[in-house]
Amino acid sequence: MRLGISSAAAPDLPLVELVRACRRRGLSALQLEAGHTHGVVGAARVGHGTGGGPGNALADTPLARTAARVREQGVELVGFRVSHLGDVERSGVLLLSASLRAPLVAPAATAAGSDAILAAADACHGAGARLLIAHGSNATQAAALRRVAEEAPSGSVALAWDVSPLAGDLEGDAAAVLDAAGDALHLIRLAGGGPESAGEEGRGVGALMARLALERWDGAIVLAPSTTRYLRAWSAWLGRRGGWGCGSKAEPAPLRLLAQPEATS
Amino acid sequence: MGSGSERQLDVRVIPPRDKHPAIFATFDALAPGERFVLVNDHDPLPLRYQFQYEREGAFEWEYLESGPVVWRVAIGRV
């Protein structure tokens, strides 16, 4: 499991500063979102004259070199989020995903239906890109999207879960969402955490993390502000090291684990 | 969900008052001989003392990384 941030935590920072912030906080994952100041934009085309096949050409692009430098800093680009599924099929965006080796993340709410997702998946597959469909805290939706992912070319589509503890997303049937998404869940975008953690006490984040740990989940969790009102607090938090304490002086109630599906033989 | 090689509980995202309950819930769900790796942003010494008091003789504690930014501790159930 990797913990990181979304560029939404610092939408005005360039990529180099986002990476520095991750290193400062000991974070190893970074999701970029379209429209922020990070400076990573879609490639117009793959460069020529690099020799070898398309794979080699992709590896030699400025985007690929950027991604490699980021990885050398101990940070993995775990997604590039676009605002609309329709953005995925633009060639520049596809090349961006393939060059960065980071999946595109698109909100399920912007898909006209499963056919639209499958069309986007085909485009991704053809370009060597990957797609994560972002769903909310609805188990029925997660299950339906998982079925679509299973129909898509192998490895081209997986799921991302947008969850907001402050909105009560983990106080309902979070276990059902995890059960429904299953192995297709690769990314969780958690609205809150960081400087907002104290306000989320009792909202189910602990139970979520415990279940992910027990299941050996190896995806990425990226933190983003729950509202732009907290951007200043995020800026301060990203600018320094240190935590908020372990709460050892508190006398909290025992935590109840999120129910895991029963094993079937 | 996809399976990694080890159970990793990153408590940095858990609200302060909920951290120790999450850690103990994870520990108590382990079978004897199993372990998880705790990831924290400070040395979890108070937690170790709590384990010594509440789970005496039932746990193992091994530092895998000791800061200055991240601490990783393997906590095993005996």
Short mmCIF file of C-alpha atoms in Angstrom, two decimals:
data_model
loop_
_atom_site.label_atom_id
_atom_site.label_comp_id
_atom_site.label_asym_id
_atom_site.label_seq_id
_atom_site.Cartn_x
_atom_site.Cartn_y
_atom_site.Cartn_z
CA MET A 1 0.00 0.00 0.00
CA ARG A 2 1.29 3.43 -0.89
CA LEU A 3 0.11 6.65 0.70
CA GLY A 4 0.26 9.91 -1.18
CA ILE A 5 -1.52 13.04 -2.23
CA SER A 6 -3.52 14.37 -5.10
CA SER A 7 -2.32 17.56 -6.74
CA ALA A 8 -5.64 18.92 -5.42
CA ALA A 9 -3.85 19.26 -2.09
CA ALA A 10 -1.67 21.95 -3.68
CA PRO A 11 -3.18 22.88 -7.04
CA ASP A 12 -0.79 25.80 -7.56
CA LEU A 13 2.43 23.84 -7.10
CA PRO A 14 4.58 22.67 -10.00
CA LEU A 15 5.48 19.00 -10.20
CA VAL A 16 8.92 19.44 -8.66
CA GLU A 17 7.41 21.03 -5.55
CA LEU A 18 4.70 18.39 -5.30
CA VAL A 19 7.39 15.71 -5.30
CA ARG A 20 9.38 17.61 -2.67
CA ALA A 21 6.24 17.83 -0.53
CA CYS A 22 5.73 14.07 -0.84
CA ARG A 23 9.32 13.41 0.21
CA ARG A 24 9.03 15.83 3.11
CA ARG A 25 5.99 13.95 4.43
CA GLY A 26 7.36 10.50 3.59
CA LEU A 27 4.66 9.93 0.98
CA SER A 28 5.29 7.66 -1.97
CA ALA A 29 2.37 8.29 -4.32
CA LEU A 30 1.17 11.26 -6.32
CA GLN A 31 -1.96 11.66 -8.40
CA LEU A 32 -2.03 14.58 -10.81
CA GLU A 33 -5.28 16.22 -11.82
CA ALA A 34 -5.89 17.97 -15.10
CA GLY A 35 -6.10 21.72 -14.79
CA HIS A 36 -3.67 22.10 -11.90
CA THR A 37 -0.36 23.89 -12.13
CA HIS A 38 1.90 20.81 -12.00
CA GLY A 39 2.90 21.36 -15.63
CA VAL A 40 2.26 17.81 -16.85
CA VAL A 41 0.17 17.99 -20.01
CA GLY A 42 -0.66 15.57 -22.77
CA ALA A 43 1.99 14.82 -25.36
CA ALA A 44 1.18 15.79 -28.93
CA ARG A 45 3.00 12.81 -30.31
CA VAL A 46 5.78 10.40 -29.61
CA GLY A 47 9.21 11.65 -30.68
CA HIS A 48 10.99 10.16 -33.65
CA GLY A 49 14.49 8.85 -34.21
CA THR A 50 14.77 6.95 -30.98
CA GLY A 51 15.10 3.54 -32.61
CA GLY A 52 13.32 0.35 -31.76
CA GLY A 53 9.55 -0.05 -31.53
CA PRO A 54 6.83 2.13 -30.07
CA GLY A 55 7.71 1.04 -26.57
CA ASN A 56 11.20 2.46 -26.87
CA ALA A 57 9.85 5.66 -28.37
CA LEU A 58 7.47 6.13 -25.42
CA ALA A 59 10.29 5.56 -22.96
CA ASP A 60 12.30 8.37 -24.53
CA THR A 61 9.67 11.10 -24.33
CA PRO A 62 10.05 14.09 -22.01
CA LEU A 63 7.03 12.80 -20.08
CA ALA A 64 8.62 9.40 -19.60
CA ARG A 65 11.87 10.98 -18.47
CA THR A 66 9.91 13.15 -16.05
CA ALA A 67 8.16 10.11 -14.64
CA ALA A 68 11.47 8.31 -14.27
CA ARG A 69 12.96 11.23 -12.34
CA VAL A 70 9.93 11.28 -10.07
CA ARG A 71 10.30 7.55 -9.40
CA GLU A 72 13.98 8.07 -8.62
CA GLN A 73 12.79 10.39 -5.83
CA GLY A 74 10.79 7.53 -4.34
CA VAL A 75 7.43 8.79 -5.56
CA GLU A 76 5.18 6.95 -7.96
CA LEU A 77 2.72 8.71 -10.25
CA VAL A 78 -0.39 6.67 -9.53
CA GLY A 79 -2.84 8.46 -11.76
CA PHE A 80 -3.71 11.39 -13.97
CA ARG A 81 -7.26 12.43 -13.28
CA VAL A 82 -9.36 14.01 -16.01
CA SER A 83 -12.69 15.66 -15.44
CA HIS A 84 -14.64 13.73 -18.03
CA LEU A 85 -14.43 10.23 -19.47
CA GLY A 86 -14.61 11.76 -22.94
CA ASP A 87 -11.22 13.38 -22.34
CA VAL A 88 -9.62 9.94 -22.23
CA GLU A 89 -9.83 9.29 -25.94
CA ARG A 90 -7.84 12.36 -26.92
CA SER A 91 -4.53 11.11 -28.28
CA GLY A 92 -2.45 13.50 -26.20
CA VAL A 93 -4.04 12.22 -23.02
CA LEU A 94 -3.54 8.59 -24.02
CA LEU A 95 0.12 9.20 -24.76
CA LEU A 96 0.45 10.98 -21.44
CA SER A 97 -0.77 7.91 -19.58
CA ALA A 98 1.40 5.56 -21.58
CA SER A 99 4.50 7.74 -21.22
CA LEU A 100 4.05 8.34 -17.51
CA ARG A 101 3.05 4.73 -16.94
CA ALA A 102 0.25 6.15 -14.84
CA PRO A 103 -3.41 5.30 -15.41
CA LEU A 104 -5.96 7.87 -16.43
CA VAL A 105 -8.66 8.34 -13.81
CA ALA A 106 -12.11 9.38 -14.99
CA PRO A 107 -15.31 9.81 -12.98
CA ALA A 108 -17.90 7.12 -13.62
CA ALA A 109 -20.58 9.79 -13.38
CA THR A 110 -19.36 11.26 -16.68
CA ALA A 111 -19.77 7.99 -18.59
CA ALA A 112 -22.88 7.71 -20.77
CA GLY A 113 -22.95 3.99 -20.07
CA SER A 114 -20.85 0.87 -20.04
CA ASP A 115 -20.30 1.11 -23.80
CA ALA A 116 -18.60 4.46 -23.33
CA ILE A 117 -16.30 2.96 -20.73
CA LEU A 118 -15.47 0.01 -22.96
CA ALA A 119 -14.74 2.33 -25.87
CA ALA A 120 -12.39 4.33 -23.67
CA ALA A 121 -10.81 1.09 -22.49
CA ASP A 122 -10.19 -0.01 -26.08
CA ALA A 123 -8.54 3.32 -26.83
CA CYS A 124 -6.35 2.98 -23.74
CA HIS A 125 -5.42 -0.58 -24.55
CA GLY A 126 -4.41 0.36 -28.07
CA ALA A 127 -2.19 3.16 -26.81
CA GLY A 128 -0.57 1.25 -23.97
CA ALA A 129 -2.47 3.32 -21.44
CA ARG A 130 -4.69 2.25 -18.55
CA LEU A 131 -7.95 3.55 -17.17
CA LEU A 132 -9.34 3.75 -13.65
CA ILE A 133 -13.03 4.50 -13.34
CA ALA A 134 -13.74 6.52 -10.20
CA HIS A 135 -16.90 5.60 -8.33
CA GLY A 136 -18.49 6.75 -5.12
CA SER A 137 -19.49 4.90 -1.98
CA ASN A 138 -22.19 2.83 -3.61
CA ALA A 139 -21.72 -0.92 -3.67
CA THR A 140 -24.16 -1.45 -6.54
CA GLN A 141 -22.26 1.02 -8.70
CA ALA A 142 -18.91 -0.53 -7.76
CA ALA A 143 -20.16 -4.01 -8.63
CA ALA A 144 -21.49 -2.84 -12.00
CA LEU A 145 -18.22 -1.10 -12.84
CA ARG A 146 -16.27 -4.16 -11.83
CA ARG A 147 -18.27 -6.21 -14.33
CA VAL A 148 -17.46 -3.65 -17.04
CA ALA A 149 -13.78 -3.80 -16.11
CA GLU A 150 -13.87 -7.57 -16.49
CA GLU A 151 -15.28 -7.20 -20.02
CA ALA A 152 -12.58 -4.76 -21.10
CA PRO A 153 -9.25 -5.83 -22.62
CA SER A 154 -7.18 -7.44 -19.91
CA GLY A 155 -5.53 -4.95 -17.59
CA SER A 156 -6.93 -1.90 -19.33
CA VAL A 157 -9.58 -0.92 -16.76
CA ALA A 158 -9.69 -0.97 -12.98
CA LEU A 159 -11.50 0.99 -10.31
CA ALA A 160 -10.81 4.00 -8.14
CA TRP A 161 -12.93 4.83 -5.11
CA ASP A 162 -13.65 8.46 -4.21
CA VAL A 163 -14.45 8.45 -0.51
CA SER A 164 -15.19 11.26 1.90
CA PRO A 165 -15.21 10.32 5.59
CA LEU A 166 -16.58 13.72 6.56
CA ALA A 167 -19.57 13.06 4.32
CA GLY A 168 -20.21 9.84 6.20
CA ASP A 169 -19.06 7.57 3.37
CA LEU A 170 -17.39 5.14 5.77
CA GLU A 171 -20.19 5.08 8.32
CA GLY A 172 -22.55 3.16 6.09
CA ASP A 173 -21.75 0.06 4.13
CA ALA A 174 -18.09 0.65 3.31
CA ALA A 175 -17.44 -3.08 3.62
CA ALA A 176 -19.96 -3.73 0.85
CA VAL A 177 -18.19 -1.25 -1.43
CA LEU A 178 -14.88 -3.04 -0.86
CA ASP A 179 -16.50 -6.44 -1.40
CA ALA A 180 -18.10 -5.24 -4.63
CA ALA A 181 -14.94 -3.67 -6.06
CA GLY A 182 -12.74 -6.60 -5.04
CA ASP A 183 -9.46 -7.01 -6.89
CA ALA A 184 -10.46 -4.34 -9.38
CA LEU A 185 -9.90 -1.58 -6.82
CA HIS A 186 -6.48 -0.03 -7.42
CA LEU A 187 -6.78 3.51 -6.07
CA ILE A 188 -8.60 5.28 -3.26
CA ARG A 189 -8.94 9.06 -3.27
CA LEU A 190 -9.63 10.01 0.33
CA ALA A 191 -11.06 13.48 0.80
CA GLY A 192 -9.51 14.65 4.04
CA GLY A 193 -6.70 13.20 6.07
CA GLY A 194 -3.55 15.24 6.45
CA PRO A 195 -4.36 18.41 8.41
CA GLU A 196 -8.05 17.46 8.50
CA SER A 197 -7.49 14.17 10.30
CA ALA A 198 -8.62 15.27 13.74
CA GLY A 199 -12.03 16.22 12.39
CA GLU A 200 -12.50 12.70 11.05
CA GLU A 201 -12.30 10.91 14.39
CA GLY A 202 -14.82 8.13 14.58
CA ARG A 203 -15.67 8.40 10.89
CA GLY A 204 -14.39 4.97 9.92
CA VAL A 205 -10.95 5.66 8.47
CA GLY A 206 -9.30 3.36 11.01
CA ALA A 207 -11.60 0.46 10.16
CA LEU A 208 -10.98 1.01 6.45
CA MET A 209 -7.19 1.00 6.87
CA ALA A 210 -7.32 -2.08 9.09
CA ARG A 211 -9.28 -4.04 6.51
CA LEU A 212 -6.98 -2.96 3.67
CA ALA A 213 -4.00 -4.05 5.75
CA LEU A 214 -5.44 -7.45 6.64
CA GLU A 215 -6.25 -8.11 2.98
CA ARG A 216 -2.72 -7.09 1.93
CA TRP A 217 -4.15 -4.47 -0.41
CA ASP A 218 -1.35 -3.09 -2.53
CA GLY A 219 -3.08 -0.15 -4.16
CA ALA A 220 -2.54 3.56 -3.53
CA ILE A 221 -4.39 5.98 -1.29
CA VAL A 222 -4.14 9.63 -2.25
CA LEU A 223 -5.33 12.40 0.03
CA ALA A 224 -7.11 15.48 -1.19
CA PRO A 225 -8.73 18.37 0.66
CA SER A 226 -12.37 17.79 1.52
CA THR A 227 -13.04 21.40 0.52
CA THR A 228 -10.96 24.26 -0.88
CA ARG A 229 -11.57 26.02 2.42
CA TYR A 230 -8.73 23.94 3.86
CA LEU A 231 -6.14 24.64 1.17
CA ARG A 232 -4.13 26.92 3.43
CA ALA A 233 -3.95 24.21 6.08
CA TRP A 234 -2.83 21.72 3.45
CA SER A 235 -0.17 24.12 2.25
CA ALA A 236 1.19 24.41 5.78
CA TRP A 237 1.01 20.64 6.31
CA LEU A 238 2.85 19.87 3.10
CA GLY A 239 5.51 22.40 3.98
CA ARG A 240 6.71 20.63 7.09
CA ARG A 241 7.47 17.23 8.54
CA GLY A 242 5.95 15.65 11.59
CA GLY A 243 2.72 14.10 12.63
CA TRP A 244 -0.18 14.91 14.86
CA GLY A 245 0.57 12.45 17.62
CA CYS A 246 -0.66 8.96 18.24
CA GLY A 247 -3.57 9.78 20.51
CA SER A 248 -2.13 7.47 23.16
CA LYS A 249 -3.52 9.63 25.94
CA ALA A 250 -7.08 9.18 24.71
CA GLU A 251 -9.35 6.39 25.89
CA PRO A 252 -11.13 5.50 22.70
CA ALA A 253 -13.60 2.70 22.19
CA PRO A 254 -12.41 -0.53 20.56
CA LEU A 255 -12.57 -0.46 16.78
CA ARG A 256 -14.83 -2.79 14.86
CA LEU A 257 -13.28 -4.17 11.69
CA LEU A 258 -15.11 -3.85 8.38
CA ALA A 259 -16.60 -7.25 7.64
CA GLN A 260 -14.69 -9.24 5.05
CA PRO A 261 -16.40 -11.56 2.62
CA GLU A 262 -16.46 -15.19 3.73
CA ALA A 263 -14.03 -17.38 1.85
CA THR A 264 -15.64 -19.77 -0.58
CA SER A 265 -14.00 -23.04 -1.51
CA MET B 1 -8.45 -6.55 -3.73
CA GLY B 2 -4.99 -7.06 -5.17
CA SER B 3 -2.66 -8.86 -2.82
CA GLY B 4 0.72 -7.43 -1.89
CA SER B 5 3.45 -9.34 -0.17
CA GLU B 6 2.76 -8.11 3.36
CA ARG B 7 0.05 -6.60 5.47
CA GLN B 8 0.77 -2.90 5.82
CA LEU B 9 -1.16 -0.63 8.15
CA ASP B 10 -0.39 2.98 7.42
CA VAL B 11 -1.74 4.90 10.39
CA ARG B 12 -0.65 8.30 9.15
CA VAL B 13 -4.04 8.79 7.56
CA ILE B 14 -5.99 7.65 10.62
CA PRO B 15 -7.26 10.32 13.03
CA PRO B 16 -5.17 10.39 16.23
CA ARG B 17 -7.76 8.98 18.63
CA ASP B 18 -8.60 6.14 16.25
CA LYS B 19 -5.03 4.98 15.62
CA HIS B 20 -4.49 2.67 18.56
CA PRO B 21 -7.90 0.99 18.21
CA ALA B 22 -7.15 0.34 14.52
CA ILE B 23 -3.74 -1.06 15.37
CA PHE B 24 -5.07 -3.39 18.06
CA ALA B 25 -7.98 -4.48 15.88
CA THR B 26 -5.53 -5.38 13.14
CA PHE B 27 -3.27 -7.21 15.57
CA ASP B 28 -6.11 -9.14 17.16
CA ALA B 29 -7.28 -10.31 13.72
CA LEU B 30 -3.95 -11.98 13.04
CA ALA B 31 -3.37 -15.67 13.52
CA PRO B 32 -0.38 -16.73 15.65
CA GLY B 33 2.76 -16.44 13.57
CA GLU B 34 1.38 -13.67 11.36
CA ARG B 35 2.50 -10.09 11.35
CA PHE B 36 1.74 -6.70 9.87
CA VAL B 37 3.93 -3.69 9.22
CA LEU B 38 2.93 -0.47 10.96
CA VAL B 39 3.80 2.72 9.08
CA ASN B 40 3.90 5.89 11.16
CA ASP B 41 5.29 9.41 11.13
CA HIS B 42 6.91 9.14 14.55
CA ASP B 43 8.45 6.46 16.74
CA PRO B 44 5.45 4.51 18.10
CA LEU B 45 6.99 4.03 21.56
CA PRO B 46 3.74 4.79 23.44
CA LEU B 47 2.13 2.07 21.37
CA ARG B 48 4.89 -0.35 22.29
CA TYR B 49 4.30 0.36 25.96
CA GLN B 50 0.60 -0.24 25.46
CA PHE B 51 1.32 -3.55 23.77
CA GLN B 52 3.59 -4.52 26.68
CA TYR B 53 0.80 -3.73 29.10
CA GLU B 54 -2.16 -5.15 27.20
CA ARG B 55 -0.64 -7.96 25.11
CA GLU B 56 2.30 -8.97 27.25
CA GLY B 57 4.15 -11.95 25.80
CA ALA B 58 1.82 -12.13 22.82
CA PHE B 59 3.61 -9.89 20.37
CA GLU B 60 6.90 -9.32 18.63
CA TRP B 61 8.22 -5.91 17.69
CA GLU B 62 10.87 -5.25 15.03
CA TYR B 63 11.90 -1.87 13.69
CA LEU B 64 12.29 -1.99 9.91
CA GLU B 65 12.82 1.75 9.45
CA SER B 66 13.48 4.36 12.14
CA GLY B 67 12.80 7.75 10.68
CA PRO B 68 13.54 10.57 10.39
CA VAL B 69 10.39 10.86 8.33
CA VAL B 70 8.82 7.41 8.39
CA TRP B 71 8.89 4.64 10.96
CA ARG B 72 8.07 1.08 9.93
CA VAL B 73 7.61 -1.54 12.60
CA ALA B 74 6.80 -5.20 12.04
CA ILE B 75 4.37 -6.30 14.76
CA GLY B 76 3.88 -10.02 14.97
CA ARG B 77 1.44 -12.15 16.90
CA VAL B 78 3.15 -14.87 18.87
#
